[in-house]
């Protein structure tokens, strides 16, 4: 059963500027006044009114000063990267998730009573607290530190304020909107892993122009036609079987083709998003065309820079609940953008360890690919050594084709093993 005195104190504090300490002091003063009245106690008659008077004075000061401060206070914010050791600001303006940042909080036109302090907690997108709270006594510039927990476009919403007296008997809360809107772009670190390049789109040999496009080796056979020329005849087969066949190029599927990437990174899986962007840049460097999409968005993009923007823009919407819908929309859009070829493989960038709901959503993507005869190739990002995530489901040997990096702790040397999620995937590798 709750303490009646505590319940009464909380009720009074929630409806006034007094803190719990202030409520207790006020009740103590009232009790001392009652004792002085009943017992004619000299000490109680002095202490009781004194405590009540102090509580009432600081409550009135906090109320009026807090209202005046809320009306006159303006706030703005500037954020730069900070060093981990010295917390000194860096010259580079790029902000990375989970990396220390230093912020300058500018407080202007504030009216703070003497000996009072104004506590400020900055608020960002989704009402998140990114920076350490600061306590200020004068207007001007104040520095604080913190880190953005994940990638995204973080909008500065304003600051929660707490005006308190030296004894913390009173507290006046409020919210100050920023003087001007500010949005901070936070990128994931881009780590390149030694995955092989996945050629995703095939085009039949008879639909390509030999003089302008790369073709596969002349391994496929067909009945000889005079237009094929003498050089294309398979003479060894003719000598054994007496059948006149001609060799022609197999379907083109070269590393210099089209690479289709789906980034299955949730809001907090920045290592996955960064690895996908680095992989897309590598594909572009060797001349591949990149078509990619990301969890949290139905858009598809065609450059690594656009993929970085997409991964950042979609971060706050990137949840496991959207996996099936976003992946289905992605496949439909990719097939629509490839009228001259057939999409055979899609690389899905995934984390090494995933939660059970993530694994279940990934399994559900298999029938979507199977209906289009597409093989899903998983590019596995190894778990960070200092990660504290709960390892609920490890991606290991089974029926999913995958390409782990050489330094993956799953299969350090073998990139042709498979991942067991208990499903079957359409298409052949």
Coordinates of N, CA and C in Angstrom, one line a residue, residues 202-211 213-222 228 231-232 246-254:
X202 N 20.6 -11.0 -66.9 CA 21.0 -11.7 -68.1 C 20.3 -11.2 -69.3
X203 N 21.0 -11.2 -70.4 CA 20.4 -11.0 -71.7 C 20.8 -12.1 -72.7
X204 N 19.8 -12.6 -73.4 CA 20.1 -13.7 -74.3 C 21.1 -13.3 -75.3
X205 N 21.9 -14.2 -75.8 CA 22.9 -13.8 -76.8 C 22.4 -13.3 -78.1
X206 N 21.2 -13.8 -78.5 CA 20.7 -13.3 -79.8 C 20.0 -11.9 -79.7
X207 N 20.0 -11.3 -78.5 CA 19.4 -10.0 -78.3 C 20.5 -8.9 -78.2
X208 N 21.8 -9.3 -78.2 CA 22.9 -8.4 -78.0 C 23.7 -8.2 -79.3
X209 N 24.4 -7.1 -79.4 CA 25.2 -6.8 -80.5 C 26.6 -7.1 -80.2
X210 N 27.2 -8.0 -81.0 CA 28.6 -8.4 -80.8 C 29.6 -7.3 -80.8
X211 N 29.3 -6.3 -81.7 CA 30.3 -5.3 -81.9 C 30.3 -4.2 -80.7
X213 N 28.6 -5.0 -77.3 CA 28.3 -5.4 -76.0 C 29.1 -6.7 -75.6
X214 N 29.5 -6.8 -74.4 CA 30.2 -8.0 -73.9 C 29.3 -9.2 -73.9
X215 N 29.8 -10.4 -74.4 CA 29.1 -11.6 -74.4 C 29.8 -12.7 -73.7
X216 N 29.1 -13.8 -73.3 CA 29.8 -14.9 -72.7 C 30.6 -15.7 -73.6
X217 N 31.3 -16.7 -73.1 CA 32.1 -17.6 -74.0 C 31.2 -18.4 -74.9
X218 N 31.8 -18.8 -76.0 CA 31.0 -19.6 -77.0 C 30.9 -21.1 -76.6
X219 N 30.0 -21.3 -75.6 CA 29.8 -22.6 -75.1 C 28.5 -23.2 -75.4
X220 N 27.5 -22.4 -75.8 CA 26.2 -22.9 -76.1 C 26.2 -23.5 -77.6
X221 N 25.4 -24.5 -77.8 CA 25.3 -25.1 -79.1 C 23.9 -25.0 -79.7
X222 N 23.9 -24.9 -81.1 CA 22.7 -24.9 -81.8 C 22.9 -25.5 -83.2
X228 N 26.1 -18.7 -89.7 CA 27.0 -18.8 -88.5 C 28.4 -18.7 -88.9
X231 N 33.8 -20.9 -88.8 CA 34.6 -20.9 -87.6 C 33.8 -21.3 -86.3
X232 N 32.4 -21.2 -86.4 CA 31.6 -21.5 -85.3 C 31.2 -23.0 -85.2
X246 N 26.8 -25.6 -84.3 CA 27.5 -24.4 -84.3 C 27.5 -23.8 -82.8
X247 N 28.7 -23.3 -82.4 CA 28.8 -22.7 -81.1 C 28.3 -21.2 -81.2
X248 N 27.7 -20.8 -80.2 CA 27.3 -19.4 -80.1 C 27.4 -18.9 -78.7
X249 N 27.5 -17.6 -78.4 CA 27.8 -17.1 -77.1 C 26.7 -17.5 -76.1
X250 N 27.1 -17.9 -74.9 CA 26.1 -18.1 -73.8 C 25.5 -16.7 -73.4
X251 N 24.5 -16.8 -72.6 CA 23.8 -15.6 -72.1 C 24.9 -14.7 -71.3
X252 N 24.9 -13.4 -71.6 CA 25.8 -12.5 -71.0 C 25.5 -12.3 -69.5
X253 N 26.4 -12.6 -68.7 CA 26.2 -12.4 -67.2 C 27.6 -12.1 -66.6
X254 N 28.1 -10.9 -66.9 CA 29.5 -10.6 -66.5 C 29.5 -9.7 -65.4

